[in-house]
Short mmCIF file of C-alpha atoms in Angstrom, two decimals:
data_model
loop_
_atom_site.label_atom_id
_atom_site.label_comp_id
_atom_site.label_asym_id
_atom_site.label_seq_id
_atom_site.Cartn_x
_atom_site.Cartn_y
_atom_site.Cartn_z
CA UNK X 1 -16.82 15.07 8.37
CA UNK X 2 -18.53 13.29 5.50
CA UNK X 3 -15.30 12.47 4.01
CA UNK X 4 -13.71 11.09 6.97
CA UNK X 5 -16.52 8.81 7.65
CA UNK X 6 -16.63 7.72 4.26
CA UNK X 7 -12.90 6.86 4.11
CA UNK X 8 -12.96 4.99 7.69
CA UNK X 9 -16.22 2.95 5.97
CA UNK X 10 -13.61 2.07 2.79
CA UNK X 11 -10.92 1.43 4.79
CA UNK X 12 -13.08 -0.85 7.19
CA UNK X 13 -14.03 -3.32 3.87
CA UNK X 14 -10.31 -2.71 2.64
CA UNK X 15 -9.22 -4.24 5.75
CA UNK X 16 -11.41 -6.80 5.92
CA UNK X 17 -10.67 -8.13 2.17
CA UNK X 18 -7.47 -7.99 3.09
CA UNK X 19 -7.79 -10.15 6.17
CA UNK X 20 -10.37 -12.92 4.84
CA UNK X 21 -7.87 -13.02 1.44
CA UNK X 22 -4.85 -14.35 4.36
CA UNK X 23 -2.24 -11.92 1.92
CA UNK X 24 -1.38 -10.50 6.13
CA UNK X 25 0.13 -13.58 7.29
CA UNK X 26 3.69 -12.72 7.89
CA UNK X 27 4.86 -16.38 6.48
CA UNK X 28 2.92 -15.96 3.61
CA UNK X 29 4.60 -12.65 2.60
CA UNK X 30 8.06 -13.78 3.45
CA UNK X 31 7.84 -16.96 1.83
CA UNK X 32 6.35 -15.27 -1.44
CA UNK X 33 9.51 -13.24 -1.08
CA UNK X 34 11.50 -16.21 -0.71
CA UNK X 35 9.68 -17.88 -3.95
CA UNK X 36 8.31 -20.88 -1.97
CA UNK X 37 4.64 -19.86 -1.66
CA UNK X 38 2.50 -17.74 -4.38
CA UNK X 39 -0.33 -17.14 -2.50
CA UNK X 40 0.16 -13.54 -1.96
CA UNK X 41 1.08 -13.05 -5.56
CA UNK X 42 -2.09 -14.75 -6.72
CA UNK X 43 -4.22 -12.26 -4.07
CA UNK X 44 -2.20 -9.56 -5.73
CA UNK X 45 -2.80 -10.24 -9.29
CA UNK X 46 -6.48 -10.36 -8.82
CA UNK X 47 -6.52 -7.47 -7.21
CA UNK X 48 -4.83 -5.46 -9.64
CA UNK X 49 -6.62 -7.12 -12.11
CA UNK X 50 -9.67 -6.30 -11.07
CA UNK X 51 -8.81 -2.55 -9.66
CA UNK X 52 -7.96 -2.47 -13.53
CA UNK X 53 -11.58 -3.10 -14.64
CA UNK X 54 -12.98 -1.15 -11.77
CA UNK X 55 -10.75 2.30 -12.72
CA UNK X 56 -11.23 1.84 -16.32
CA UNK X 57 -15.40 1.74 -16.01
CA UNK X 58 -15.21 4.37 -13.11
CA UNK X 59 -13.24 6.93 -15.86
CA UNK X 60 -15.63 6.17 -18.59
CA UNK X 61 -18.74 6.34 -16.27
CA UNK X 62 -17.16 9.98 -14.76
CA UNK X 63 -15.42 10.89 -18.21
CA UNK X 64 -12.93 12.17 -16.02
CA UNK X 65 -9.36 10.43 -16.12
CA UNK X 66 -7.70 9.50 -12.66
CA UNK X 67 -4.34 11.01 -12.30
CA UNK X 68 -0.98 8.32 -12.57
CA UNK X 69 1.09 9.41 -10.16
CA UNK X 70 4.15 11.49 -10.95
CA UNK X 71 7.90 10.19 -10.67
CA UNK X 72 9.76 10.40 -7.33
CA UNK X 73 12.68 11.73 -7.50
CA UNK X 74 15.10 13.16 -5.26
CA UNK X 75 17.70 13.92 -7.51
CA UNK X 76 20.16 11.32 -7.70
CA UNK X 77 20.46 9.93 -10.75
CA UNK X 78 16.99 10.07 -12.59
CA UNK X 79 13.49 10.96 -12.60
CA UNK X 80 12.42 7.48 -10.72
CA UNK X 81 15.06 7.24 -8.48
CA UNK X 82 12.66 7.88 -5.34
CA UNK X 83 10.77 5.29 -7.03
CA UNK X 84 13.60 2.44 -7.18
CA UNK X 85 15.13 3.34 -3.41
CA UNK X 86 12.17 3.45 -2.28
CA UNK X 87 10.46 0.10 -3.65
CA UNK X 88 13.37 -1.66 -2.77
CA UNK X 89 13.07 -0.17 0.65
CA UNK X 90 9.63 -1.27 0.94
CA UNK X 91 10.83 -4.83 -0.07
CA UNK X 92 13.53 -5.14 2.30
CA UNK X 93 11.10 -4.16 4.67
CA UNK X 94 9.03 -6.27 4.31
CA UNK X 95 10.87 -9.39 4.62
CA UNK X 96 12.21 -8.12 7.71
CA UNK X 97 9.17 -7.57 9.23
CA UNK X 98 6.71 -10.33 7.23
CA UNK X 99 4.04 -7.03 6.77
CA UNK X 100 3.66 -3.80 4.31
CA UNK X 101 2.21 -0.86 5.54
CA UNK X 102 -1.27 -1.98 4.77
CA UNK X 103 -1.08 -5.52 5.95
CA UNK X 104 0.74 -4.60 9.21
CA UNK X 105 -2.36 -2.78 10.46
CA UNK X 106 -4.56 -5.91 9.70
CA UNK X 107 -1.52 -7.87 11.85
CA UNK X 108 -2.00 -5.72 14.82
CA UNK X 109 -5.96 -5.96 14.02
CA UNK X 110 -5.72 -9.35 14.61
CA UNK X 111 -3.24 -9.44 17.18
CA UNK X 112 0.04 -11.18 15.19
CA UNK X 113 2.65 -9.73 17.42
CA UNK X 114 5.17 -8.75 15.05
CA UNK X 115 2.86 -6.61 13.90
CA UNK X 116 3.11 -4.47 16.94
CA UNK X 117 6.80 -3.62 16.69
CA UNK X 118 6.39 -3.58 12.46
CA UNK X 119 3.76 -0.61 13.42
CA UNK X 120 5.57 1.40 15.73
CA UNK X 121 8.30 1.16 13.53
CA UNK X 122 6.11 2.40 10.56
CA UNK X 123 4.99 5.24 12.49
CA UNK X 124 8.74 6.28 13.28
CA UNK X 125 9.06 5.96 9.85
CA UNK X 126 6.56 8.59 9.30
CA UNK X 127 7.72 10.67 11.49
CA UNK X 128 11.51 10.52 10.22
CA UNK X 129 10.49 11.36 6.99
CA UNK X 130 7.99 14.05 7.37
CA UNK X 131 11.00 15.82 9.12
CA UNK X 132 13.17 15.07 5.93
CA UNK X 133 11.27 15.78 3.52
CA UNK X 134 12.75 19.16 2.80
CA UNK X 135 16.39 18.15 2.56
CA UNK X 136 14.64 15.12 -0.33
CA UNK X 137 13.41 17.92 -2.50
CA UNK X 138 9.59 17.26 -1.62
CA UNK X 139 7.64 20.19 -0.40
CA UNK X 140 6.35 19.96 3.13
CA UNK X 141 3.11 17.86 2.89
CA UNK X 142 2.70 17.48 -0.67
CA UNK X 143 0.39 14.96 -1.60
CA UNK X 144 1.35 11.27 -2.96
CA UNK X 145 -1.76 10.00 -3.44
CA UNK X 146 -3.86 9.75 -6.72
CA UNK X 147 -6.79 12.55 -7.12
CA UNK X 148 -9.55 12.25 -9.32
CA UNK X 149 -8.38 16.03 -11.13
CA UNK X 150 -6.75 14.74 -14.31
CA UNK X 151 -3.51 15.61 -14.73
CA UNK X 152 -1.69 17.68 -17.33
CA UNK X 153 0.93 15.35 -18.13
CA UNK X 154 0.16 11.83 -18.39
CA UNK X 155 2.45 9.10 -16.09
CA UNK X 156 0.78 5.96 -18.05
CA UNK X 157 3.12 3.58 -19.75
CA UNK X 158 1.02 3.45 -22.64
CA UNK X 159 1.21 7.16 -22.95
CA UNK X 160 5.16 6.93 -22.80
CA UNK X 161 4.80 3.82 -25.10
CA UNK X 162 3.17 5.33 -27.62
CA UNK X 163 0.69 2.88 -27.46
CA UNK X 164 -3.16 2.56 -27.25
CA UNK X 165 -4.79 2.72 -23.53
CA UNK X 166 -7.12 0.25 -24.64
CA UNK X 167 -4.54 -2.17 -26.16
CA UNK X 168 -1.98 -1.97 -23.13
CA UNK X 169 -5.11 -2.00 -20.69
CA UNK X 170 -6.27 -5.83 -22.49
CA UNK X 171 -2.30 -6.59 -22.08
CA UNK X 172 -2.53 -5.82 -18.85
CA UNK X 173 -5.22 -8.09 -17.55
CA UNK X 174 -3.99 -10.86 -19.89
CA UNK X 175 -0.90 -11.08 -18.29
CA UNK X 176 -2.65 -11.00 -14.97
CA UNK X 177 -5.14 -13.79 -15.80
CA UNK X 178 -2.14 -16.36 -17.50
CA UNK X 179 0.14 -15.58 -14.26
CA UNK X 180 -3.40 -16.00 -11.80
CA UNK X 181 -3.83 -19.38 -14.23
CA UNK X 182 -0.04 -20.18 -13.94
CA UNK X 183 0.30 -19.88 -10.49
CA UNK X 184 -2.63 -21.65 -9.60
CA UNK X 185 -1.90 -24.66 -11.42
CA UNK X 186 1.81 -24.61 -11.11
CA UNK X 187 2.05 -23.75 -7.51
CA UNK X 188 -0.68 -24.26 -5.05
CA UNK X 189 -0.94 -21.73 -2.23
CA UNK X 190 0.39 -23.22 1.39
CA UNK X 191 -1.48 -20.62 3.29
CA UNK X 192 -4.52 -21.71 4.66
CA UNK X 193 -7.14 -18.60 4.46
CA UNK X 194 -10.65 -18.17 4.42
CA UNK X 195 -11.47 -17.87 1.00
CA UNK X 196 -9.46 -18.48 -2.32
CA UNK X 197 -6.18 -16.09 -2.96
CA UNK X 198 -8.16 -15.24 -6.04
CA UNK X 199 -12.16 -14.67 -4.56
CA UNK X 200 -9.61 -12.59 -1.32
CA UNK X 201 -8.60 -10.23 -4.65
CA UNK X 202 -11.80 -10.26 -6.01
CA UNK X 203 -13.06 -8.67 -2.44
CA UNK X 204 -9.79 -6.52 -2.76
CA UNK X 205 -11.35 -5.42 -5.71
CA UNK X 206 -14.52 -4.74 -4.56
CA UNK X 207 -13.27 -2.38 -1.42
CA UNK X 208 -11.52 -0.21 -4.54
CA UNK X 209 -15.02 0.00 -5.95
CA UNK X 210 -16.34 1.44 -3.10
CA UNK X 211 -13.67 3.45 -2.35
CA UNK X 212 -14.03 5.12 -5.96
CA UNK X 213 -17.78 5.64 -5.18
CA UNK X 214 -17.31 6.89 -1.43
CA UNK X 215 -14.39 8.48 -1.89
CA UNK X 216 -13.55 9.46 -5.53
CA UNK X 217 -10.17 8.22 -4.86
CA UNK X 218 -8.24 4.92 -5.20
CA UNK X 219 -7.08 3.01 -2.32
CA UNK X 220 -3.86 3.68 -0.43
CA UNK X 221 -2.15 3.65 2.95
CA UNK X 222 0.93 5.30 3.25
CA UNK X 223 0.37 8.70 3.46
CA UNK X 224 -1.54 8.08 6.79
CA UNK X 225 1.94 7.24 8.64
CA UNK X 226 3.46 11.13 7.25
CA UNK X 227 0.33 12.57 7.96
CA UNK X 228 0.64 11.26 11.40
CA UNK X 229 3.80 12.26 11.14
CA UNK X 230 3.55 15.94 10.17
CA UNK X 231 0.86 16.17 12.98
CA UNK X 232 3.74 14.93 15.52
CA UNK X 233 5.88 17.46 14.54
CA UNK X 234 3.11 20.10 14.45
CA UNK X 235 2.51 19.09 18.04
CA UNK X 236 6.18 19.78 18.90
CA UNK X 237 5.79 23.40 17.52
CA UNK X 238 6.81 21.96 14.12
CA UNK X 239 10.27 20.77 12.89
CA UNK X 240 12.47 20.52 9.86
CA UNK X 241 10.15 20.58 6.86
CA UNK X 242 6.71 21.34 8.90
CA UNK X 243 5.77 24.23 8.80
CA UNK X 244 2.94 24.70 11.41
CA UNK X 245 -0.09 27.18 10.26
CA UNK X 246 0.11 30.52 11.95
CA UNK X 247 -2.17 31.67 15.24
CA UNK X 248 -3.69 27.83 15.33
CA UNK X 249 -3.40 24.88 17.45
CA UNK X 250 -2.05 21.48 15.84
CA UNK X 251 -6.00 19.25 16.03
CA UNK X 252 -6.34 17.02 19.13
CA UNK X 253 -6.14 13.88 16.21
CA UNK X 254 -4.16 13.64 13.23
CA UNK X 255 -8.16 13.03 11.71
CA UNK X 256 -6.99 13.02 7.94
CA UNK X 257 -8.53 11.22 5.26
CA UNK X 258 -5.76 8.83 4.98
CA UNK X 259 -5.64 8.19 8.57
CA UNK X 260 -9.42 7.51 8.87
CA UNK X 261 -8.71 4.82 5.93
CA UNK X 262 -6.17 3.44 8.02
CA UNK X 263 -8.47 3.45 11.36
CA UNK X 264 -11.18 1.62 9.42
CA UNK X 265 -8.50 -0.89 8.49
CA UNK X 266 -7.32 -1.97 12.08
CA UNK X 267 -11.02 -2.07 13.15
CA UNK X 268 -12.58 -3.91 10.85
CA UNK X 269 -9.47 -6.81 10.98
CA UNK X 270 -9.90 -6.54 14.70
CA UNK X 271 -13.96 -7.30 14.36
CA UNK X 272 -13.09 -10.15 11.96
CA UNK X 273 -10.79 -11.87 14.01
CA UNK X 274 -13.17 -11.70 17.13
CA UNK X 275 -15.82 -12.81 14.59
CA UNK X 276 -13.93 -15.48 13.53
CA UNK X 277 -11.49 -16.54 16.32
CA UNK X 278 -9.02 -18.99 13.66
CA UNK X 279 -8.08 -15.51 12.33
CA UNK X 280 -6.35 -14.79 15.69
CA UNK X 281 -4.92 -17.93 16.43
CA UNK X 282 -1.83 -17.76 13.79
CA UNK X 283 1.00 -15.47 14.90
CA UNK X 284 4.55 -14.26 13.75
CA UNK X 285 7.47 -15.79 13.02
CA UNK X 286 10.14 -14.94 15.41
CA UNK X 287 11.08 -11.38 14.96
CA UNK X 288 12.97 -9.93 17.21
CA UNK X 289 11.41 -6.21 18.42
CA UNK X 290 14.66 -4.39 16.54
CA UNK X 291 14.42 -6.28 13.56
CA UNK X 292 10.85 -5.92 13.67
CA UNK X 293 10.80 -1.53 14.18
CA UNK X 294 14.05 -1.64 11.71
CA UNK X 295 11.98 -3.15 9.43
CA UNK X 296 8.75 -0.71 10.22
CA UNK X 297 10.78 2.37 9.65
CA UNK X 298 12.76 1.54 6.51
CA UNK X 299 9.62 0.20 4.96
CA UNK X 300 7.26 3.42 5.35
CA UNK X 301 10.07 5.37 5.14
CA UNK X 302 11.03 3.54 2.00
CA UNK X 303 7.18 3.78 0.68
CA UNK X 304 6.94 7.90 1.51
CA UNK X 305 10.42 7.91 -0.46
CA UNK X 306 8.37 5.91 -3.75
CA UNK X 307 5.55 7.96 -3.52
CA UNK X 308 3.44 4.67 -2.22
CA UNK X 309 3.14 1.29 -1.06
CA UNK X 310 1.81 -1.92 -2.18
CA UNK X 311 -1.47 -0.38 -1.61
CA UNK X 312 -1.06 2.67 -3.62
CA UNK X 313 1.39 1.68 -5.89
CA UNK X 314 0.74 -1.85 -6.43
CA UNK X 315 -2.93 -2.69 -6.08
CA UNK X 316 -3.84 0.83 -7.42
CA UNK X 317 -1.19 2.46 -9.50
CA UNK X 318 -0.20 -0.55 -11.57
CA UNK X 319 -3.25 -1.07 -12.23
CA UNK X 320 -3.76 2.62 -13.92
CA UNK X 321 -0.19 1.46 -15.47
CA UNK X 322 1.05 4.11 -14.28
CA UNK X 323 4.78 4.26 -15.07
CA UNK X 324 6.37 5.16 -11.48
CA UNK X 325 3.72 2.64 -10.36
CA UNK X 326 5.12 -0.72 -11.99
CA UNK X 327 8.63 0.80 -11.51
CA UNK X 328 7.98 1.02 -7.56
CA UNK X 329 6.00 -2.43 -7.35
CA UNK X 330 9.22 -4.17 -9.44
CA UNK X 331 11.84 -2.38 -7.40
CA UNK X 332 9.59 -3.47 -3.93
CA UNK X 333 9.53 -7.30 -5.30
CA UNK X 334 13.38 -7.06 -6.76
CA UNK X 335 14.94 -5.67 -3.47
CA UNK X 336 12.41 -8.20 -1.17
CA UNK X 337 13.15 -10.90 -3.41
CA UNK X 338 17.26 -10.14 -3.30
CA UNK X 339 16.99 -9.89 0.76
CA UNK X 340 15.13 -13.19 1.38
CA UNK X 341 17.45 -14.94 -0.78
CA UNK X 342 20.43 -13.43 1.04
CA UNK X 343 18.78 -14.65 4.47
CA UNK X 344 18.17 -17.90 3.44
#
């Protein structure tokens, strides 16, 4: 129970970094994907940036090395292909919807409507893939997510560099801090939020502090839509790749870590933006409710088939540089990028 308290509490100042930062708004995401506004880039620079510093003192501190998250593959044509269909899943749906699985939670928080129909679609999403999860060569329920166990084979990019963690980890936030500097002077954020795109990363960074401390994991949002998932099929005597534990009842709540993270998400963007009532006054841009559920399901779905979202694999994997990581987060900006520019 301790856990699952503790996650809802990191979830709760997840969510509301992510809501004061303004990174939800679905115009802002869209029109980073369209190259016409940076704010959400700067946010997400800063974030990793500091989620860099954060992991690096929290594995020195616990002299215990985070795991990088394995490749994704489902057999295709490489180790990463999960990893490249999925990111660019995740990008397309994001510009169809304006959210990503984290943001849309702070959307419906706050009561953007798109965000409803983004959600649902997210959780259909879940629910598709939990069922084909099997017939993608991933073991029913197998976990996604970073654990503090180190791992036997290191993911890093350095590692498969050959290069120094220390000298790729100082490359690393350089190039963050000359984009952050770039961006800021080059193209001033549109989005009107309630702090600075870089101070909303700094708090981004702060909420993966606390989840290290609280939870002895890094942040990430994903998994909560399969887990949901897996506990919908359990409650309909299992199907396709669930496989229901014998002589027990599926629990009354799909009350999983993940989930709880997610939970403390919505309520503590719903809080803010009674708190502060300009938070609720901005809403969608016209999405229609298919486009908007299209866009829910092919984006989590997308995001189980990488292994994570921009949660997981951006904010926290990159910043490990963790090799399916930055090949997720490229493929999730490439394919966004490629669909807003074929809208336009």
């Amino acid at each position: 129970m301790s856990d699952l308290i503790s996650s809802t509490l990191t979830g709760a100042l997840f969510g509301a970094a992510l809501t004061v930062s303004g990174v939800y708004l679905p115009n802002t995401i869209i029109s980073q994907m369209k190259l016409q506004d940076f704010h959400m880039l700067k946010v997400f620079l800063t974030a990793s940036s500091a989620s860099a510093l954060v992991i690096s003192l929290y594995e020195r501190l616990i002299k215990r090395p985070l795991s990088r998250r394995p490749p994704s593959s489902i057999g295709w044509f490489g180790s990463y292909d999960g990893n490249i269909i999925g990111g660019a899943m995740v990008g397309a749906g994001m510009v169809l919807t304006g959210a990503c699985p984290g943001t849309v939670l702070v959307q419906v928080g706050t009561g953007i409507s798109s965000g409803r129909y983004a959600m649902l679609g997210g959780l259909l999403g879940g629910i598709l893939y939990a069922q084909m999860a099997g017939l993608l060569g991933r073991a029913p329920g197998a976990p996604c997510t970073p654990t503090p166990a180190p791992s036997k084979i290191d993911h890093s990019l350095p590692a498969k560099l050959g290069v120094s963690p220390a000298s790729a980890a100082l490359a690393f936030q350089t190039m963050c801090v000359c984009l952050i500097l770039a961006t800021k002077t080059l193209a001033p954020s549109l989005t009107r939020s309630t702090v600075d795109p870089v101070v909303g990363g700094l708090l981004i960074g702060a909420a993966q502090l606390a989840s290290l401390i609280m939870t002895r994991a890094p942040v990430g949002v994903s998994t909560s839509y399969e887990d949901i998932g897996r506990w919908t099929w359990s409650c309909l005597n299992g199907g396709g790749s669930v496989e229901p534990v014998a002589d027990t009842r599926p629990a009354l709540l799909p009350l999983t870590k993940s989930v709880c993270f997610s939970g403390g998400i919505l309520a503590s963007s719903y809080a803010l933006s009674r708190m502060l009532p300009e938070l609720a006054t901005v809403d969608a841009l016209p999405v229609s409710p298919l486009q908007g559920v299209l866009g829910g399901l092919v984006m989590v779905f997308g995001a189980r088939l990488a292994g994570g979202c921009t949660s997981g694999h951006g904010i926290s994997g990159m910043s490990m540089l963790g090799t399916s990581s930055i090949i997720s987060v490229a493929s999730m900006f490439g394919g966004g990028i490629a669909l807003a520019l074929l809208r336009s």
